[in-house]
CSV table of C-alpha atoms and ligand atoms in Angstrom, one decimal:
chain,number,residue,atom,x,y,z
A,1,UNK,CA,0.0,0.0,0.0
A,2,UNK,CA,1.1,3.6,-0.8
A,3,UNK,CA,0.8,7.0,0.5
A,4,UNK,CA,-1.2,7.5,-2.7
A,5,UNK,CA,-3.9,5.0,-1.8
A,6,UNK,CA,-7.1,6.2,-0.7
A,7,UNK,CA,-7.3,3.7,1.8
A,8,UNK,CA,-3.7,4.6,3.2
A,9,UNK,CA,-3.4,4.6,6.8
A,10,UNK,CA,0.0,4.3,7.8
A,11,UNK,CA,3.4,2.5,6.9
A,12,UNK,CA,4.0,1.3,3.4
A,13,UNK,CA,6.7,-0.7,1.6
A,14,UNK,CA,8.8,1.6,-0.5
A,15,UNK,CA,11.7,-0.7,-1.4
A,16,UNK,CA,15.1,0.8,-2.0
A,17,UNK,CA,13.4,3.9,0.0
A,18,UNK,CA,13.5,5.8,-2.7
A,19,UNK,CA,10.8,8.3,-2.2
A,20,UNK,CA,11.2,8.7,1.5
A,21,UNK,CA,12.5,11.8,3.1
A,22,UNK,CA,14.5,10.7,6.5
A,23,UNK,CA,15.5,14.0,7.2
A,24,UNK,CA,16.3,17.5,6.7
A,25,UNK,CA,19.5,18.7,5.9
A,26,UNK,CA,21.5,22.0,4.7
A,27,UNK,CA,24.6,20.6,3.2
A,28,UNK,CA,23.3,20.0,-0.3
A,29,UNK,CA,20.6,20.0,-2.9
A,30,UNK,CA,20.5,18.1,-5.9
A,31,UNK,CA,17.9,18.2,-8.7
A,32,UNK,CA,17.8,15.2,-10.2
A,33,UNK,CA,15.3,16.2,-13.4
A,34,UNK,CA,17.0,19.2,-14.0
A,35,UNK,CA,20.9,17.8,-13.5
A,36,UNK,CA,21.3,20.3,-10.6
A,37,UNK,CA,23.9,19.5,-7.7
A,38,UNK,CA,25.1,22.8,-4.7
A,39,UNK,CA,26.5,22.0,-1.9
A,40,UNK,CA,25.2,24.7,0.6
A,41,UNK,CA,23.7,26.6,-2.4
A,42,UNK,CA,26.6,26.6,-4.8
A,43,UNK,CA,26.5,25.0,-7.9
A,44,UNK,CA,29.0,22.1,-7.8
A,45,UNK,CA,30.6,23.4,-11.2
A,46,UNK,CA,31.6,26.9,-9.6
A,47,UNK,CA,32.9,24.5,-6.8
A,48,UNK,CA,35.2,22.6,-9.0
A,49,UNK,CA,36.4,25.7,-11.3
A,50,UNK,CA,36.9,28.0,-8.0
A,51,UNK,CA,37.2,25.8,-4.7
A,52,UNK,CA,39.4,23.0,-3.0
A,53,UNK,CA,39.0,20.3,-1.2
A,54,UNK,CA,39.8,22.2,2.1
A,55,UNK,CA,37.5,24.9,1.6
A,56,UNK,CA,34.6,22.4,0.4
A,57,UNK,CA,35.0,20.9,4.0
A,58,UNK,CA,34.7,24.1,5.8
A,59,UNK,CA,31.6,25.2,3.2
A,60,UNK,CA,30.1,21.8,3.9
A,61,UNK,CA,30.5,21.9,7.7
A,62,UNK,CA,29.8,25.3,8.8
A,63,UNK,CA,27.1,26.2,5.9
A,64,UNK,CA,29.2,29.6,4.6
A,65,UNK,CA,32.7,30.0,3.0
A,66,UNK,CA,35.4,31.2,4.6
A,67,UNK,CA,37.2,34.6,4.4
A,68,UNK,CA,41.0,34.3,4.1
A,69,UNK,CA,41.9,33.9,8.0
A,70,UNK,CA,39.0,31.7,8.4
A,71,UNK,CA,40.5,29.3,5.4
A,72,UNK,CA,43.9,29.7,6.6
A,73,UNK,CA,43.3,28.3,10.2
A,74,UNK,CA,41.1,25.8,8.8
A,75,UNK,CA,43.7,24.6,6.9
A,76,UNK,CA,46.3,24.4,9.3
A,77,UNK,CA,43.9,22.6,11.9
A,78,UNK,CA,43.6,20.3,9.2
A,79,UNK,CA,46.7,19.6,8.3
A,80,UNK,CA,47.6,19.2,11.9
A,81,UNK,CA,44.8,16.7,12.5
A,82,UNK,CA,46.9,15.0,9.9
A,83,UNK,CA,49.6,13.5,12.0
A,84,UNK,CA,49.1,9.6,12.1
A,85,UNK,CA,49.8,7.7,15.3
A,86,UNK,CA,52.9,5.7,15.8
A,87,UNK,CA,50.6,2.5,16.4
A,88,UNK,CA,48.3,3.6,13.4
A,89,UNK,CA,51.1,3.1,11.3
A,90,UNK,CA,52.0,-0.1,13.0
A,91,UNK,CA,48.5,-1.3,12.0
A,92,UNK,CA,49.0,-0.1,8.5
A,93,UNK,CA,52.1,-2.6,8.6
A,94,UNK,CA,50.1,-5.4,9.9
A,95,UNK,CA,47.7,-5.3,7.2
A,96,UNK,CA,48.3,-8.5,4.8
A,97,UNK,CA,49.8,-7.0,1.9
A,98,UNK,CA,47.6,-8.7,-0.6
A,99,UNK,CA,44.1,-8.1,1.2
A,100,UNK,CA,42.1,-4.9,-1.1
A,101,UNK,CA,42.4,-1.6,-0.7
A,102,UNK,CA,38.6,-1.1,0.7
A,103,UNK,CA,39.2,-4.1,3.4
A,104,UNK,CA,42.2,-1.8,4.6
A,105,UNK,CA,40.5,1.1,4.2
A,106,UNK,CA,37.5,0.3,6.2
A,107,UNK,CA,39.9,-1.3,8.7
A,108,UNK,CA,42.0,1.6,9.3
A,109,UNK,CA,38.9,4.1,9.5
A,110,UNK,CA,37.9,2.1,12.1
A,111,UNK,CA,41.2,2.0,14.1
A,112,UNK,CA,41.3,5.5,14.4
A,113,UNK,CA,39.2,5.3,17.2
A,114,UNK,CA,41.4,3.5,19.2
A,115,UNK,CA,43.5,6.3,19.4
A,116,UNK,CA,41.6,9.1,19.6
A,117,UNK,CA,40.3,10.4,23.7
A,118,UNK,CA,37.4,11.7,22.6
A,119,UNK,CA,36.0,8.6,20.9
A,120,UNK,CA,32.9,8.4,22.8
A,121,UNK,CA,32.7,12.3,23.1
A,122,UNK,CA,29.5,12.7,21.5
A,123,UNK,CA,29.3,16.5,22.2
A,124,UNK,CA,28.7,19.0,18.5
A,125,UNK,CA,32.6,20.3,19.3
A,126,UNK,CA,34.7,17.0,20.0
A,127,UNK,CA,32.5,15.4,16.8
A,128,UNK,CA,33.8,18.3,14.8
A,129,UNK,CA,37.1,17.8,15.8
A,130,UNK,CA,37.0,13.8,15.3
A,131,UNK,CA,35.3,15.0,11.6
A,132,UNK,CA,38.9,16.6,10.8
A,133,UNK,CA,40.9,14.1,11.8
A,134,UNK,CA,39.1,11.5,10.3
A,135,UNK,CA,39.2,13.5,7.1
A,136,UNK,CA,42.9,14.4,7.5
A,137,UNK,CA,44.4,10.9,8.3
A,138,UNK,CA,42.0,9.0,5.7
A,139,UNK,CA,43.8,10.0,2.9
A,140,UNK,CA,47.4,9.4,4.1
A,141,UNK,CA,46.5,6.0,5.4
A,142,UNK,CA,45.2,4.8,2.3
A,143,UNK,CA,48.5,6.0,0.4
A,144,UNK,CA,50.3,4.5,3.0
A,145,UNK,CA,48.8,1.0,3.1
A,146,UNK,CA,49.5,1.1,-0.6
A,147,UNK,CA,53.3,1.7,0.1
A,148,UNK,CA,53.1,-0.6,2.8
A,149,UNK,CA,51.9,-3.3,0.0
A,150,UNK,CA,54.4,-2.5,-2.4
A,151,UNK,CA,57.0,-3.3,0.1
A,152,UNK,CA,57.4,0.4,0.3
A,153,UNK,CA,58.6,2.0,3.7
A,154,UNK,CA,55.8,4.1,5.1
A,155,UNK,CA,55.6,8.2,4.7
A,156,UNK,CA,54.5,10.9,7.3
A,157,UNK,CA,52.1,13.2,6.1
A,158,UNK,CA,54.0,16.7,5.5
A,159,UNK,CA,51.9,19.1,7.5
A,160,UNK,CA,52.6,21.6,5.1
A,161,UNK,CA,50.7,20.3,2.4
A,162,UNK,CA,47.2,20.3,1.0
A,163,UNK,CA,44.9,17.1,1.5
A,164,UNK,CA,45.7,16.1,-2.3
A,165,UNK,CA,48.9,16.8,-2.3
A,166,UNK,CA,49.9,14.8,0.2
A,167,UNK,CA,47.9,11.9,-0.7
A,168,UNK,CA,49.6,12.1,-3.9
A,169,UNK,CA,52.8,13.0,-1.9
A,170,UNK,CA,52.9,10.1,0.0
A,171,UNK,CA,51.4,7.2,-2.8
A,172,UNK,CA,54.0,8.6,-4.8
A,173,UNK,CA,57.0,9.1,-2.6
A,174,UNK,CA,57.1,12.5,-4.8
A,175,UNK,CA,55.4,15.6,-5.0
A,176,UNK,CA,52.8,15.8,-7.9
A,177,UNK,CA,52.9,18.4,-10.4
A,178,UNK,CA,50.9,21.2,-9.8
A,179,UNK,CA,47.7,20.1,-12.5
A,180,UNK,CA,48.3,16.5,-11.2
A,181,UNK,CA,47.4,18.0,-8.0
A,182,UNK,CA,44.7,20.4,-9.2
A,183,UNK,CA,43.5,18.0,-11.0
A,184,UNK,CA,42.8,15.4,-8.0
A,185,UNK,CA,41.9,18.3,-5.7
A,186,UNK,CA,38.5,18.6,-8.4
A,187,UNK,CA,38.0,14.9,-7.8
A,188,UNK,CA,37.9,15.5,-4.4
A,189,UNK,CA,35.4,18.4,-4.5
A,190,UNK,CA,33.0,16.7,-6.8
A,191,UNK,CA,33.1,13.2,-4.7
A,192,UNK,CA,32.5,15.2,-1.6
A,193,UNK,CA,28.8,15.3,-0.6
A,194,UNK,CA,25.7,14.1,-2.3
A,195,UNK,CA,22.5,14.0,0.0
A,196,UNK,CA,21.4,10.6,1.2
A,197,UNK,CA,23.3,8.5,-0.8
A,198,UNK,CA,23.0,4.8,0.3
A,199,UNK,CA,26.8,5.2,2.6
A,200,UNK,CA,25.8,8.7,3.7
A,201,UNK,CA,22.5,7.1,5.5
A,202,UNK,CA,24.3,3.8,6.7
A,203,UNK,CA,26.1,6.3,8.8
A,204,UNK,CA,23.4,7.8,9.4
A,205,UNK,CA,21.8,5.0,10.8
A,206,UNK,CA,24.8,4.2,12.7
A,207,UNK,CA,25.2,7.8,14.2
A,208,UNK,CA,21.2,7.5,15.1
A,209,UNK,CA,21.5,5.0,17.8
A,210,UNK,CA,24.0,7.5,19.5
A,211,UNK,CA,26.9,5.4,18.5
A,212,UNK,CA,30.1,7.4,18.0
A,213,UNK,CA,31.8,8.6,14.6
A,214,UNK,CA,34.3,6.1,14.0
A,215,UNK,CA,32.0,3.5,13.9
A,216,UNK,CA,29.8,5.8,11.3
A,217,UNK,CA,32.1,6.0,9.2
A,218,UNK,CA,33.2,2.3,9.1
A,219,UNK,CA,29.7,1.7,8.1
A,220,UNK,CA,30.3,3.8,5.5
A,221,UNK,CA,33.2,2.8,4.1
A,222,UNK,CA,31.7,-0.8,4.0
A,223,UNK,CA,28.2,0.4,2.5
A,224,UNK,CA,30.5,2.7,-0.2
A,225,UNK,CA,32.7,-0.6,-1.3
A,226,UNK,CA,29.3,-2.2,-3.2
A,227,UNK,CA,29.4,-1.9,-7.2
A,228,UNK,CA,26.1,-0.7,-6.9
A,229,UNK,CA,27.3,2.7,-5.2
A,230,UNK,CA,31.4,3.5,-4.8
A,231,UNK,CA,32.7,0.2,-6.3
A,232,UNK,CA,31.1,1.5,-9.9
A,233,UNK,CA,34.3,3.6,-10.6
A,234,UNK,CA,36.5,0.5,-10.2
A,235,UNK,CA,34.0,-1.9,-11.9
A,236,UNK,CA,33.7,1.0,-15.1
A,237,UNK,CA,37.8,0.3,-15.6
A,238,UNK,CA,37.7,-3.5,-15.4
A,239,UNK,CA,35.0,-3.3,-17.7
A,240,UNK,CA,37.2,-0.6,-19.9
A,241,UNK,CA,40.1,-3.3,-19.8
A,242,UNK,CA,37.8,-6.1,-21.0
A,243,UNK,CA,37.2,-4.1,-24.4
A,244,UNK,CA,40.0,-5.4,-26.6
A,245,UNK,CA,39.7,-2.8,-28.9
A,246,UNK,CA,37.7,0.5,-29.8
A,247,UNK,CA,35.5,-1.9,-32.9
A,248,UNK,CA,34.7,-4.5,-30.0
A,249,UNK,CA,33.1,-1.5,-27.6
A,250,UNK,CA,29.4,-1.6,-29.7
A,251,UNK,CA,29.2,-5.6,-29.6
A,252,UNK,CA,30.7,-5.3,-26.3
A,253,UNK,CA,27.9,-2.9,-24.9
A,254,UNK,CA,25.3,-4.5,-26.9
A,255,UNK,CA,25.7,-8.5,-25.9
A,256,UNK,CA,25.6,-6.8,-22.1
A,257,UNK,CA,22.7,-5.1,-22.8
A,258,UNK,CA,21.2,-8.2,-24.5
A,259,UNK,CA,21.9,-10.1,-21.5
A,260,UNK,CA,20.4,-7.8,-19.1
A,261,UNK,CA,23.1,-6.8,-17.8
A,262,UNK,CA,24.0,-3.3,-15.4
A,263,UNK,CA,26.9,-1.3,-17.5
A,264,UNK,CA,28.6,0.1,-14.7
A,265,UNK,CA,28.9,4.1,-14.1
A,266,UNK,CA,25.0,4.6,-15.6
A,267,UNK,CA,22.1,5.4,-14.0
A,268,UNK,CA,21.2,7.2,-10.9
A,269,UNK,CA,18.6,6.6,-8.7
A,270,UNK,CA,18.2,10.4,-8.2
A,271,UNK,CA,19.8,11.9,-11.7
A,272,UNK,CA,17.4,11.3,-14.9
A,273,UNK,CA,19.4,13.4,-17.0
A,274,UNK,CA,23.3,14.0,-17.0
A,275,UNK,CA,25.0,13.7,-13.6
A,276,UNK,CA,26.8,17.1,-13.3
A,277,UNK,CA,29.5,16.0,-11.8
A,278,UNK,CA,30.0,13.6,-14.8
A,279,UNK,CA,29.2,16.7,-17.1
A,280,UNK,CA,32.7,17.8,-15.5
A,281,UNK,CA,34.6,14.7,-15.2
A,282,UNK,CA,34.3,14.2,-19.2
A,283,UNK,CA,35.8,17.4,-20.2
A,284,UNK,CA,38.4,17.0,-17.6
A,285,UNK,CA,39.1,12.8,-18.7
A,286,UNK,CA,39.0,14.5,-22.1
A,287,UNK,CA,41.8,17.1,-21.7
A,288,UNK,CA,44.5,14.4,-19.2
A,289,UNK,CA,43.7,11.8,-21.5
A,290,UNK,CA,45.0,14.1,-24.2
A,291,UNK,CA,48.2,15.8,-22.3
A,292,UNK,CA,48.8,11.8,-21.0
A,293,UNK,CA,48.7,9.7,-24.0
A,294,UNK,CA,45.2,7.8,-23.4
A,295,UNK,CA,43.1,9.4,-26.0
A,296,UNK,CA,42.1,5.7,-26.9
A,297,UNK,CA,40.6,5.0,-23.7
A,298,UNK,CA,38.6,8.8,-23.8
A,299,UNK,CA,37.6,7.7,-27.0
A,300,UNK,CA,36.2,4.3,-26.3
A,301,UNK,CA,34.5,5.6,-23.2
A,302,UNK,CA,32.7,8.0,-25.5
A,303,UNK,CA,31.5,5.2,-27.9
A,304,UNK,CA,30.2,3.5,-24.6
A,305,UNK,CA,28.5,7.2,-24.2
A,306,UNK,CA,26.8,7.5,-27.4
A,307,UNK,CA,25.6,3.3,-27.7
A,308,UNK,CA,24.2,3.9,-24.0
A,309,UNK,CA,22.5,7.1,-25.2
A,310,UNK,CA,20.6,5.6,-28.0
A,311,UNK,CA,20.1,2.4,-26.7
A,312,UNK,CA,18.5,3.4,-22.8
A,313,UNK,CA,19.1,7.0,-22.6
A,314,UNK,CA,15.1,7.9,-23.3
A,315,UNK,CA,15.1,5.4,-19.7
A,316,UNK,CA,16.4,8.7,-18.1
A,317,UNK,CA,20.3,6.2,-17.8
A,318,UNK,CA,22.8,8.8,-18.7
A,319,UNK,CA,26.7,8.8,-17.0
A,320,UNK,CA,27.2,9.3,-13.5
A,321,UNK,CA,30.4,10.4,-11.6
A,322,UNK,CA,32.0,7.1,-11.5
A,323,UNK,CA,32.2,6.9,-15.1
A,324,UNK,CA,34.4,9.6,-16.6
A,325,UNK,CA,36.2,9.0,-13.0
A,326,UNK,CA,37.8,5.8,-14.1
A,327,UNK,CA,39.4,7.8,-17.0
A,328,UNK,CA,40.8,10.4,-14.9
A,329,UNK,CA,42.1,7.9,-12.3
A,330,UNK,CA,43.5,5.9,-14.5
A,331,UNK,CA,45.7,8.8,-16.3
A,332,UNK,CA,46.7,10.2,-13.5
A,333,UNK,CA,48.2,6.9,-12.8
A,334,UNK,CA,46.5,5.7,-10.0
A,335,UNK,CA,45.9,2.0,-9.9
A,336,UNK,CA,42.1,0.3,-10.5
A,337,UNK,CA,41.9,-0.9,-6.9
A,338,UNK,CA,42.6,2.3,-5.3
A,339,UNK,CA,39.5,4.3,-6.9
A,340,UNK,CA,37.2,3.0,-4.7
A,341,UNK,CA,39.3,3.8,-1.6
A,342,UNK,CA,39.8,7.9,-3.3
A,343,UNK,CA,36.3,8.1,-3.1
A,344,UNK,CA,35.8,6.9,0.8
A,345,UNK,CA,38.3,9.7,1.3
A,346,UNK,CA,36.9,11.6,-0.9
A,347,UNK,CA,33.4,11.6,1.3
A,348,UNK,CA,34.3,11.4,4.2
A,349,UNK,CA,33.2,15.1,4.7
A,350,UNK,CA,29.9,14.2,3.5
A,351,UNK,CA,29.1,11.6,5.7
A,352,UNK,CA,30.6,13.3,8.9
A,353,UNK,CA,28.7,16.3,8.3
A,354,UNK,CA,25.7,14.6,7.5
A,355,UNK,CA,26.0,12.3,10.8
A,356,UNK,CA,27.0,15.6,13.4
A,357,UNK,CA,24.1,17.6,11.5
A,358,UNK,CA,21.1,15.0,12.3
A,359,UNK,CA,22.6,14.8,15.7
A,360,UNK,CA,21.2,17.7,16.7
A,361,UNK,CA,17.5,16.6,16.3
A,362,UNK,CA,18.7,13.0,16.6
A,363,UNK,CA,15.5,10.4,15.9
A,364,UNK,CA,16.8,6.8,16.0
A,365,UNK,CA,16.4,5.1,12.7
A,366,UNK,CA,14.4,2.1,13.2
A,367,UNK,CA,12.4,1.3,9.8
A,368,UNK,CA,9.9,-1.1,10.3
A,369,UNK,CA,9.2,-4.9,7.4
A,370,UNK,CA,6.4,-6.3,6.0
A,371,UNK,CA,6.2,-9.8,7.5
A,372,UNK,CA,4.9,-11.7,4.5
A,373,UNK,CA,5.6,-15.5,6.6
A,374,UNK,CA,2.6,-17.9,7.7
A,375,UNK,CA,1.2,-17.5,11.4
A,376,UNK,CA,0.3,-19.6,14.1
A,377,UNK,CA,3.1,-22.8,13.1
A,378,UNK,CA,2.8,-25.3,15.5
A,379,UNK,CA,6.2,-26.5,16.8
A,380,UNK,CA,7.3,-30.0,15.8
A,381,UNK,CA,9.3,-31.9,17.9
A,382,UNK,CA,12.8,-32.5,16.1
A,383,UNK,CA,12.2,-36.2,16.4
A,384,UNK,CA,9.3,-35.9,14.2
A,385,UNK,CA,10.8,-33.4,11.2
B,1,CMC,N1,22.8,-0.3,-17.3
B,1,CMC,C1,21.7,-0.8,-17.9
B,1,CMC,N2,20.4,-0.6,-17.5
B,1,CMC,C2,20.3,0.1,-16.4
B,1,CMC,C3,21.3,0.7,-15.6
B,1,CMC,C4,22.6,0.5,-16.1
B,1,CMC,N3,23.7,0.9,-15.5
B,1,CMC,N4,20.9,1.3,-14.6
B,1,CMC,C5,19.5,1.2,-14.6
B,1,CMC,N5,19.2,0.4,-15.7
B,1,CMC,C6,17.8,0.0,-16.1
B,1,CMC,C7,17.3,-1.1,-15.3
B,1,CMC,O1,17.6,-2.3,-15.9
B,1,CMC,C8,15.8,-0.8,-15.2
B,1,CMC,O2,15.3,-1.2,-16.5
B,1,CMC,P1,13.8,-1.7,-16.6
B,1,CMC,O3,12.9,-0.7,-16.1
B,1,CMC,O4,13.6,-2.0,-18.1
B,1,CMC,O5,13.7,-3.0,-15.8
B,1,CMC,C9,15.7,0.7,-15.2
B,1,CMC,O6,17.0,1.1,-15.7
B,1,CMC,C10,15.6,1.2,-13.8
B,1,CMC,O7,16.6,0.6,-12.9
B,1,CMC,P2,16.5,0.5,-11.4
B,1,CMC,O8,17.4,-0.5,-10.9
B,1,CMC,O9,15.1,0.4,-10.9
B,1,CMC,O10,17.0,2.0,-11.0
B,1,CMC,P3,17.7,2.4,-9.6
B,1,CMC,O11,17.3,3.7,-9.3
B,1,CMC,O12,17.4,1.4,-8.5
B,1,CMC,O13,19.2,2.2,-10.0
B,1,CMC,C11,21.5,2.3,-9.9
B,1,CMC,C12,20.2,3.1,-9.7
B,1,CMC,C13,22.7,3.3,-9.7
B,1,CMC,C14,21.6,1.2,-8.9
B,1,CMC,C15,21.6,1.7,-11.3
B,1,CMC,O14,21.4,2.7,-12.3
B,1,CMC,C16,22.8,0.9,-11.6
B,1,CMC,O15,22.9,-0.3,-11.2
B,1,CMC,N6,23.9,1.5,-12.2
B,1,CMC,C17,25.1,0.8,-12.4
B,1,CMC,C18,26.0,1.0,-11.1
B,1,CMC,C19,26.6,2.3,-10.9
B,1,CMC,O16,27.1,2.9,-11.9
B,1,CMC,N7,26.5,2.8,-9.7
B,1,CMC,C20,27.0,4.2,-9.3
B,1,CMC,C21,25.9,5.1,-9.0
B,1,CMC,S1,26.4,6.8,-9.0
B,1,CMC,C22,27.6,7.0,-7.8
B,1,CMC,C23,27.2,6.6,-6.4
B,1,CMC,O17,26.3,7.2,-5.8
B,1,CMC,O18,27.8,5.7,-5.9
């Protein structure tokens, strides 16, 4: 029964909860008819052309930009947040080195908490301050546990450094150029919030029963990991890599399509027209797929573009973010299995923010199911079954 029913008089089964509202919330807006996406008002493009990662957090958290001093004391609590534990990075060293990049990730997002007093502080300030760190040691943990697994030695964050830059820094063990940087920094911007996205309400959920923010965003980073939300970007390259050639992408698409089958980074729940951070992320692929060599792999992504336009775009399926992502990750040389990872990092704002934001009118989350099972079962003794 719906809402729309005359008869309707209370709960109904909307699966995938797509058109329920949990909550209100001032970090972002999306139109999803009209290909709209702000975060606190501003249109996500300005964001990318004009912001960073840094400022996007500060936006996101505290619902204005910064002036100057504001940004510059932002910055430097963040980068002092970024400091990583003697035993975190003995953890980071523990990890098997052949376990994935999202196992370690949601591993080490959780072990934060072990080192962090105010854990179970659950007031608005110390959840602000556990937000920062947890954004500020995310990134150089992931690019550490890839160091750590190439039998690399392990890399302190450089507090002088931007959020990207170290990341890159670190995974590296140089400095990027300053577009490589740039570059990633967009990335970052555009991956940073997005409403109540399936690993934005898991910590939600989380958060709800007044647990604390670690554990949030572990829940996140394992909701995140699915193909069906965050592991798209990774799944969009190994399907890229299974094209043998630019005249096998049509057949390619179309024996997938025949089959029934999902082509990964297309569709959106909430988008029915072009994602706008995609609308981005395409020009962007376009121009470091150029300057790096990979025009083939721009150029088969586009084929996958205009085959998915004709053959399911009227279905309101058009690119999302994680599509034109796997193009830009790959030329800026990151490797397949750490995409997924870039965009828990990537986030981790959102999901913070969102979790310290509906703490303030905090309702525990407790949906309710539609038993569909027989009644009244007698109970057989195991002797007779
Ligand atoms: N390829 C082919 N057909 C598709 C696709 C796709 N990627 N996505 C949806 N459809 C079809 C689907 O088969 C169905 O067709 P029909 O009505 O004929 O049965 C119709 O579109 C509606 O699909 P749905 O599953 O009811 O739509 P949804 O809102 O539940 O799905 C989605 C949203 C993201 C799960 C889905 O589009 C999908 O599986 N996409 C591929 C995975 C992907 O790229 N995920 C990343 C999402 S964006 C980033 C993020 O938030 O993580």
């Amino acid at each position: 029964m719906s809402p729309a029913s005359e008869s309707f008089t209370g709960p109904f089964v909307d699966k995938g909860l797509a058109n329920v509202v949990v909550a209100d919330s001032v970090m972002s807006f999306i139109d999803g008819e009209k290909g709209v996406l702000e975060y606190v008002g501003i249109d996500i493009d300005t964001l990318a052309r004009n912001s960073t990662f840094e400022e996007c957090c500060f936006l996101l958290w505290n619902q204005c930009l910064p002036n100057a001093d504001e940004l510059a004391s932002f910055t430097k609590e963040l980068q002092a947040a970024m400091a990583i534990p003697d035993g975190l990075m003995d953890m980071v060293k523990a990890l098997p080195a052949d376990t994935s990049p999202m196992h370690a990730v949601r591993t080490l997002v959780s072990a934060q908490a072990h080192f962090d007093t105010e854990c179970d502080d659950g007031s608005p300030e110390a959840n602000l301050r556990k937000a920062l760190r947890l954004t500020a040691r995310t990134p150089s943990l992931i690019a550490n546990f890839d160091r750590h697994r190439k039998g690399l030695e392990l890399i302190a964050p450089d507090p002088s450094k931007t959020v990207a830059g170290n990341f890159l820094s670190i995974l590296n063990g140089k400095a990027p150029t300053e577009a490589m940087e740039r570059g990633f920094d967009i990335c970052l911007i555009l991956h940073a919030e997005h409403g109540f996205n399936a690993s934005t309400f898991a910590s939600m959920a989380t958060i709800s029963t007044l647990s604390d923010l670690y554990s949030a965003a572990t829940t996140a980073v394992g909701t995140l990991k699915g193909p069906l939300h965050g592991g798209a970007n990774e799944a969009v390259m190994k399907m890229l890599n299974e094209i043998p050639g630019e005249e096998d992408v049509e057949p390619f698409i179309k024996a997938r399509l025949a089959a029934k089958d999902r082509i990964m980074g297309f569709g959106h729940r909430v988008y029915k027209v072009y994602d706008p951070r995609a609308t981005y992320l395409k020009t962007y692929a376009e121009d470091i797929a150029k300057d790096t060599g990979n025009d083939r792999l721009f150029r088969m992504s586009k084929k996958i573009e205009d085959i998915m336009f004709e053959a399911v775009g009227a279905k309101g399926i058009h690119p999302n973010v994680d599509f034109y992502s796997a193009t830009t990750y790959h030329c800026l040389g990151l490797d397949l299995d750490l995409f997924t990872p870039i965009f828990a990092m990537a986030r981790m704002p959102g999901w913070v923010g969102h979790c310290i934001e509906y703490l303030q009118d905090n309702k525990l989350m407790r949906p309710r199911c539609e038993y569909v099972g027989p009644h009244g079962v007698p109970y057989t003794d195991i002797s007779d079954r």
